[in-house]
Short mmCIF file of C-alpha atoms and ligand atoms in Angstrom, two decimals:
data_model
loop_
_atom_site.label_atom_id
_atom_site.label_comp_id
_atom_site.label_asym_id
_atom_site.label_seq_id
_atom_site.Cartn_x
_atom_site.Cartn_y
_atom_site.Cartn_z
CA MET A 113 -13.10 -20.37 -15.34
CA PRO A 114 -10.74 -23.36 -14.83
CA PHE A 115 -8.23 -23.29 -12.46
CA SER A 116 -5.56 -26.18 -13.59
CA GLU A 117 -4.41 -26.62 -9.99
CA THR A 118 -6.39 -27.07 -6.80
CA TYR A 119 -4.95 -27.18 -3.07
CA PHE A 120 -7.36 -28.95 -0.59
CA ARG A 121 -6.15 -32.54 -1.67
CA LYS A 122 -2.59 -31.12 -0.35
CA TRP A 123 -3.57 -29.31 2.40
CA ARG A 124 -5.42 -31.67 4.06
CA GLY A 125 -2.35 -33.85 3.93
CA SER A 126 -0.10 -31.57 5.31
CA ALA A 127 -3.03 -30.52 7.76
CA LEU A 128 -3.51 -33.97 8.87
CA GLU A 129 0.78 -35.08 9.40
CA SER A 130 0.81 -31.79 11.12
CA ILE A 131 -1.56 -33.25 13.74
CA ALA A 132 0.04 -36.44 14.11
CA ASP A 133 1.11 -35.05 17.78
CA ALA A 134 -1.44 -35.22 20.66
CA ASN A 135 -0.94 -31.70 22.05
CA ALA A 136 -2.53 -31.07 18.89
CA ARG A 137 -5.04 -33.12 18.16
CA ARG A 138 -6.51 -32.39 21.60
CA THR A 139 -6.13 -28.22 20.59
CA ILE A 140 -8.18 -29.66 17.59
CA ARG A 141 -10.73 -31.64 19.89
CA HIS A 142 -11.06 -28.81 22.22
CA HIS A 143 -12.47 -26.17 19.16
CA PHE A 144 -13.92 -28.53 17.03
CA LYS A 145 -16.99 -30.29 17.33
CA GLU A 146 -16.00 -32.97 15.08
CA SER A 147 -13.24 -35.77 14.65
CA PRO A 148 -9.50 -34.12 14.39
CA THR A 149 -9.46 -35.77 11.04
CA THR A 150 -13.21 -34.33 9.85
CA ALA A 151 -11.98 -30.95 11.27
CA VAL A 152 -8.87 -30.84 9.55
CA ARG A 153 -10.80 -31.56 6.17
CA ASN A 154 -13.22 -29.08 6.82
CA VAL A 155 -10.58 -26.54 7.48
CA ALA A 156 -8.70 -27.25 4.50
CA LYS A 157 -12.54 -27.47 2.23
CA THR A 158 -13.01 -23.73 3.61
CA LEU A 159 -9.89 -22.26 3.13
CA ASP A 160 -9.58 -23.95 -0.67
CA ASP A 161 -13.40 -22.88 -1.62
CA LYS A 162 -12.76 -19.35 0.09
CA THR A 163 -9.32 -18.61 -1.49
CA ARG A 164 -10.69 -19.56 -5.28
CA ASN A 165 -14.01 -17.21 -4.50
CA TYR A 166 -12.23 -14.58 -2.98
CA ALA A 167 -9.71 -14.54 -6.92
CA TYR A 168 -12.96 -14.45 -9.02
CA GLU A 169 -14.20 -11.70 -7.22
CA TRP A 170 -10.98 -9.37 -7.15
CA GLU A 171 -10.10 -10.55 -11.37
CA ARG A 172 -13.71 -8.75 -11.46
CA ILE A 173 -13.47 -5.97 -9.67
CA SER A 174 -9.07 -5.21 -10.80
CA ASN A 175 -10.65 -5.95 -14.45
CA LEU A 176 -13.04 -2.49 -13.22
CA HIS A 177 -9.83 -1.06 -12.28
CA ARG A 178 -8.18 -2.06 -15.22
CA ASP A 179 -10.98 -0.77 -17.69
CA SER A 180 -11.23 2.12 -16.35
CA GLY A 181 -7.22 2.74 -16.77
CA VAL A 182 -6.16 2.67 -13.15
CA TYR A 183 -3.07 -0.07 -13.84
CA ARG A 184 -2.00 2.44 -17.00
CA LYS A 185 -2.26 5.31 -14.72
CA ILE A 186 -0.06 3.86 -12.48
CA SER A 187 2.71 2.46 -14.76
CA GLU A 188 2.31 6.10 -16.10
CA PHE A 189 3.33 7.69 -12.58
CA ILE A 190 6.38 5.13 -12.43
CA GLY A 191 7.35 6.17 -15.87
CA GLU A 192 10.19 4.59 -17.32
CA LYS A 193 11.94 3.16 -15.06
CA ASP A 194 14.23 -0.56 -15.63
CA GLY A 195 15.43 -2.95 -12.88
CA LEU A 196 13.56 -5.87 -10.94
CA LEU A 197 9.92 -4.75 -10.03
CA ILE A 198 8.48 -6.74 -6.96
CA ASP A 199 4.06 -6.45 -7.39
CA LEU A 200 3.38 -7.29 -3.19
CA GLY A 201 0.08 -8.85 -2.76
CA CYS A 202 -0.23 -8.41 -6.72
CA GLY A 203 -3.24 -10.40 -7.42
CA THR A 204 -4.98 -11.56 -10.69
CA GLY A 205 -1.67 -9.66 -12.33
CA ASN A 206 -3.43 -6.64 -13.64
CA PHE A 207 -1.03 -4.46 -12.59
CA LEU A 208 1.69 -6.74 -13.99
CA THR A 209 -0.02 -7.23 -17.34
CA GLN A 210 0.38 -3.58 -17.44
CA TRP A 211 3.75 -2.90 -16.78
CA SER A 212 5.34 -5.48 -18.99
CA LYS A 213 8.78 -5.29 -18.60
CA THR A 214 11.10 -7.92 -16.81
CA PRO A 215 11.95 -9.34 -14.40
CA ALA A 216 9.49 -8.87 -12.61
CA VAL A 217 7.66 -10.59 -9.47
CA GLY A 218 4.75 -11.01 -8.37
CA VAL A 219 3.78 -12.06 -4.70
CA ASP A 220 0.47 -13.24 -3.38
CA LEU A 221 -0.91 -15.22 -0.67
CA ASN A 222 -3.59 -16.76 -2.82
CA GLY A 223 -2.48 -19.15 -5.08
CA TYR A 224 -5.86 -18.76 -7.84
CA CYS A 225 -4.56 -15.24 -7.86
CA LEU A 226 -1.06 -16.42 -8.99
CA GLN A 227 -3.06 -18.90 -11.50
CA LEU A 228 -4.82 -16.36 -12.97
CA ALA A 229 -1.87 -13.87 -13.01
CA GLU A 230 0.10 -16.73 -14.82
CA ASP A 231 -3.20 -17.12 -17.44
CA LYS A 232 -2.69 -12.94 -18.26
CA LEU A 233 0.93 -13.15 -18.17
CA LYS A 234 1.55 -16.35 -19.79
CA ALA A 235 0.88 -15.24 -23.53
CA LYS A 236 3.46 -12.83 -23.94
CA TRP A 237 5.87 -14.00 -21.44
CA GLN A 238 7.94 -16.10 -19.84
CA VAL A 239 6.23 -16.93 -16.24
CA ASP A 240 7.40 -19.19 -13.75
CA ARG A 241 4.60 -19.55 -11.01
CA TYR A 242 5.48 -21.00 -7.67
CA SER A 243 2.46 -21.46 -5.92
CA ASP A 244 2.57 -24.52 -4.13
CA SER A 245 1.90 -24.47 -0.38
CA THR A 246 1.15 -26.59 2.71
CA LEU A 247 -1.32 -25.88 5.68
CA GLU A 248 0.26 -26.87 8.88
CA PHE A 249 -0.81 -26.78 12.49
CA ASN A 250 0.51 -23.94 15.15
CA SER A 251 -0.06 -23.73 17.91
CA LYS A 252 -0.51 -20.07 18.80
CA ILE A 253 -2.76 -19.26 15.72
CA GLY A 254 -4.52 -22.81 14.39
CA PHE A 255 -3.54 -23.24 11.12
CA GLU A 256 -0.90 -21.92 8.67
CA LEU A 257 -0.34 -21.65 5.00
CA LYS A 258 3.14 -22.19 4.37
CA PRO A 259 4.63 -21.32 1.53
CA LEU A 260 7.66 -24.09 -0.41
CA PRO A 261 10.36 -22.30 -2.02
CA ALA A 262 10.75 -20.53 -5.47
CA HIS A 263 13.42 -19.30 -7.47
CA LEU A 264 14.12 -15.81 -9.04
CA ARG A 265 14.35 -16.15 -13.15
CA ARG A 266 14.42 -14.29 -16.33
CA GLY A 267 11.14 -13.51 -16.98
CA TYR A 268 7.98 -13.04 -14.47
CA THR A 269 7.94 -14.52 -11.62
CA LEU A 270 4.73 -15.45 -9.58
CA LEU A 271 5.35 -16.62 -6.14
CA LEU A 272 3.03 -17.51 -2.96
CA ASP A 273 4.06 -15.63 0.54
CA ASP A 274 2.57 -13.67 2.98
CA ILE A 275 3.82 -10.26 2.82
CA THR A 276 3.66 -10.00 6.13
CA LYS A 277 6.27 -12.24 6.90
CA LEU A 278 8.28 -12.20 2.99
CA HIS A 279 10.65 -15.21 4.18
CA ILE A 280 10.46 -16.37 0.47
CA THR A 281 10.60 -13.65 -1.51
CA GLU A 282 14.23 -12.70 0.84
CA LYS A 283 15.58 -16.05 0.32
CA MET A 284 14.70 -15.96 -3.30
CA LEU A 285 16.25 -13.08 -3.86
CA ALA A 286 19.57 -13.53 -1.43
CA GLU A 287 19.75 -16.78 -3.81
CA GLY A 288 19.84 -14.60 -6.78
CA GLU A 289 22.36 -12.32 -4.67
CA THR A 290 20.08 -9.61 -5.96
CA LYS A 291 17.35 -7.34 -4.32
CA ALA A 292 14.42 -5.14 -6.41
CA ASP A 293 15.02 -1.87 -7.68
CA ILE A 294 11.31 -0.80 -7.48
CA VAL A 295 9.15 -2.52 -4.53
CA THR A 296 4.92 -1.43 -5.34
CA PHE A 297 2.10 -2.13 -3.29
CA MET A 298 -2.02 -1.19 -3.80
CA LEU A 299 -5.16 -0.89 -2.91
CA TRP A 300 -5.06 -2.69 -0.09
CA GLY A 301 -7.32 -3.81 2.11
CA SER A 302 -9.38 -7.22 2.20
CA TYR A 303 -11.99 -9.67 3.54
CA ASP A 304 -9.47 -11.97 5.43
CA VAL A 305 -10.32 -15.72 4.42
CA PHE A 306 -7.55 -17.15 7.04
CA LYS A 307 -10.57 -16.27 10.04
CA GLY A 308 -10.82 -19.73 10.23
CA THR A 309 -8.11 -20.83 9.69
CA HIS A 310 -6.28 -19.28 12.50
CA PHE A 311 -9.22 -20.51 15.12
CA LEU A 312 -6.78 -19.59 17.76
CA ASP A 313 -5.94 -16.32 17.36
CA GLU A 314 -8.83 -14.82 16.06
CA GLU A 315 -7.36 -10.78 16.32
CA ARG A 316 -4.52 -12.06 13.86
CA THR A 317 -5.29 -12.34 10.14
CA SER A 318 -2.51 -12.39 7.46
CA TYR A 319 -4.88 -10.09 5.42
CA GLU A 320 -5.34 -7.46 8.54
CA THR A 321 -2.37 -6.89 10.80
CA ASN A 322 -4.85 -4.17 12.86
CA SER A 323 -5.24 -2.57 9.96
CA SER A 324 -3.86 -1.34 6.62
CA ALA A 325 -2.04 1.89 7.39
CA GLU A 326 -0.34 -0.11 10.23
CA LEU A 327 0.89 -3.42 7.58
CA SER A 328 1.98 -0.10 5.44
CA LYS A 329 4.42 1.37 8.42
CA LYS A 330 5.52 -1.96 8.74
CA LEU A 331 6.59 -3.04 5.66
CA VAL A 332 8.91 0.09 5.34
CA TYR A 333 10.81 -1.22 7.35
CA GLU A 334 10.65 -4.69 6.13
CA LEU A 335 11.52 -3.23 2.78
CA PRO A 336 15.20 -3.48 3.14
CA ARG A 337 15.00 -7.23 3.22
CA ILE A 338 13.60 -7.17 -0.86
CA LEU A 339 14.67 -3.60 -1.84
CA LYS A 340 18.06 -2.14 -3.05
CA ASN A 341 19.29 1.55 -0.77
CA GLU A 342 17.84 4.42 -2.52
CA GLY A 343 15.26 1.68 -4.20
CA THR A 344 11.76 2.83 -5.06
CA PHE A 345 8.67 2.11 -2.97
CA TYR A 346 5.57 3.14 -4.34
CA LEU A 347 2.49 2.91 -2.15
CA GLY A 348 -1.37 3.33 -3.38
CA VAL A 349 -4.20 3.04 -1.30
CA ARG A 350 -7.72 4.08 -1.27
CA ILE A 351 -9.01 7.47 0.09
CA ASP A 352 -11.95 9.21 0.73
CA ASP A 353 -11.19 12.43 -1.51
CA GLY A 354 -14.00 14.42 -0.34
CA ILE A 355 -11.91 13.62 2.96
CA MET A 356 -8.85 14.55 1.81
CA LYS A 357 -10.03 17.62 0.34
CA ALA A 358 -11.24 18.43 3.68
CA LEU A 359 -8.51 18.27 5.64
CA GLY A 360 -5.95 19.52 2.96
CA GLN A 361 -8.09 22.80 3.61
CA VAL A 362 -6.80 22.34 7.70
CA GLY A 363 -3.34 21.81 6.11
CA ILE A 364 -3.42 18.16 6.09
CA SER A 365 -1.97 17.33 2.81
CA MET A 366 -1.56 13.68 1.17
CA GLU A 367 2.56 13.96 1.43
CA LYS A 368 1.87 14.50 5.12
CA MET A 369 -0.08 11.65 5.30
CA PHE A 370 2.48 9.36 3.29
CA GLY A 371 5.10 10.65 4.99
CA VAL A 372 4.02 9.51 8.24
CA ILE A 373 4.04 6.13 6.68
CA ALA A 374 6.97 6.15 5.68
CA LYS A 375 8.61 8.12 8.52
CA ASP A 376 12.80 8.08 8.78
CA LYS A 377 12.74 5.16 6.71
CA GLY A 378 11.48 6.96 3.42
CA GLU A 379 11.21 10.01 1.85
CA VAL A 380 7.52 11.06 0.02
CA GLN A 381 9.40 12.31 -3.89
CA ARG A 382 5.67 12.38 -5.44
CA VAL A 383 1.84 12.16 -4.78
CA ALA A 384 -0.62 12.25 -7.06
CA THR A 385 -4.37 10.69 -7.31
CA ILE A 386 -6.12 8.54 -9.80
CA GLU A 387 -9.80 8.23 -9.98
CA LEU A 388 -11.28 5.04 -9.19
CA PRO A 389 -14.22 3.07 -10.26
CA GLN A 390 -16.89 1.61 -7.44
CA GLU A 391 -15.92 -1.57 -6.01
CA ASN A 392 -19.88 -2.36 -4.66
CA GLY A 393 -20.85 -5.54 -5.98
CA GLY A 394 -18.72 -8.03 -4.22
CA SER A 395 -19.58 -10.41 -1.27
CA LEU A 396 -15.80 -10.73 -0.32
CA ILE A 397 -14.32 -8.11 -0.96
CA GLN A 398 -14.59 -5.84 1.80
CA VAL A 399 -12.74 -2.25 1.39
CA ARG A 400 -11.35 -0.63 4.36
CA HIS A 401 -9.36 3.13 3.79
CA LEU A 402 -5.66 2.62 4.83
CA ILE A 403 -5.71 6.06 6.27
CA PHE A 404 -8.85 5.98 7.85
CA ASN A 405 -9.58 2.51 8.38
CA GLN A 406 -13.33 2.92 7.24
CA ASN A 407 -15.88 0.69 5.81
CA GLU A 408 -17.14 3.39 3.47
CA GLN A 409 -16.94 3.85 -0.23
CA GLN A 410 -13.99 5.39 -1.68
CA ASN A 411 -13.35 7.12 -5.02
CA VAL A 412 -9.30 8.02 -5.52
CA LEU A 413 -6.12 6.08 -5.38
CA GLY A 414 -3.89 8.30 -3.19
CA LEU A 415 -0.66 7.37 -4.91
CA ALA A 416 3.05 8.04 -3.62
CA GLU A 417 6.76 7.92 -4.83
CA ILE A 418 8.90 6.68 -1.82
CA LYS A 419 12.09 7.13 -1.56
CA ILE A 420 13.47 4.19 0.78
CA LYS A 421 16.76 4.93 2.69
CA TYR A 422 19.29 2.72 4.98
C1 SAM B 239 -7.10 -6.03 -2.96
S1 SAM B 239 -6.33 -7.00 -3.63
C2 SAM B 239 -5.05 -6.21 -4.23
C3 SAM B 239 -4.70 -6.67 -5.76
C4 SAM B 239 -3.32 -5.88 -6.45
N1 SAM B 239 -2.20 -5.30 -5.51
C5 SAM B 239 -4.24 -5.20 -7.36
O1 SAM B 239 -4.16 -4.19 -7.50
O2 SAM B 239 -5.07 -5.58 -8.32
C6 SAM B 239 -5.15 -7.81 -2.45
C7 SAM B 239 -4.23 -8.99 -2.59
O3 SAM B 239 -3.69 -9.13 -1.33
C8 SAM B 239 -3.56 -10.72 -1.68
N2 SAM B 239 -2.97 -11.24 0.27
C9 SAM B 239 -3.71 -10.81 1.06
N3 SAM B 239 -3.24 -10.96 2.02
C10 SAM B 239 -1.41 -11.10 2.05
C11 SAM B 239 -0.89 -11.08 2.57
N4 SAM B 239 -0.71 -11.96 3.93
N5 SAM B 239 0.12 -12.08 2.36
C12 SAM B 239 0.27 -11.56 0.62
N6 SAM B 239 -0.35 -11.56 -0.07
C13 SAM B 239 -1.87 -11.22 0.60
C14 SAM B 239 -4.40 -10.97 -1.98
O4 SAM B 239 -4.48 -12.41 -1.65
C15 SAM B 239 -5.18 -9.62 -3.20
O5 SAM B 239 -4.54 -10.35 -3.87
#
């Protein structure tokens, strides 16, 4: 599948500019065998290859979900709702294509995923994709992918942003003097393509901040920056059905599990489960259970509607 844009050159150029400083070059010499210029080239190349491969691989797995009706069922669970929808970590756009209502925004840190999302959406809708980014030296983590500004449009807006920060998303909404009515976040938990980039801080990655459960909890606190008061958050997580049933027998329900994530910021309104196809066969995509945080086979998507109040 050809991509209309690749990011390697832009990332190499911006990363080279960002290591003009002698301290940055010293740090790089300390961590890499190669010269700073070669090291930067290799980091940019590896990141470009990994993000592209991830997009291909998630596209394949996500299409399995699409074909078994997962995104249709999620859409049905949400029901007939109007307003601005923001899909966090939208991947290759299969949920947005199923949602098929505008305005809607898809946010992802992988520009190749956004390109694949655009290919699907543009057949029917107006799509504005903002997937430009630079790669810059950060003295705490190594290299950091920095998204560039975006503007909210009436159709579909595809936006490169780090959902652990939401800087670009928040700025774009503030410029449009609006916030979302609905935020969705589903099927989270993936391979970290930034491990090589964040060489100074291997513990901290953009894809996983401790665990997916922790990220979801943090997100609930950050949602008021992008979601209207009384807006709805849909959280869809992979759960081992067998474990969940066993927990149910000792009185731990899915509502309770989601309640722990929503804490005092959100009220769990409804929950549902959706059968998932097996996701195995991928070399890059590693699935972790959000709730149990293990690398096991899951078989259902636990879905919750959470009203956010602030
Ligand atoms: C497992 S896929 C799920 C995609 C989509 N929600 C779906 O259901 O098809 C996870 C997505 O999150 C994106 N992602 C991972 N870390 C991210 C971050 N820090 N900020 C934004 N997107 C991120 C990945 O690029 C990937 O597209």
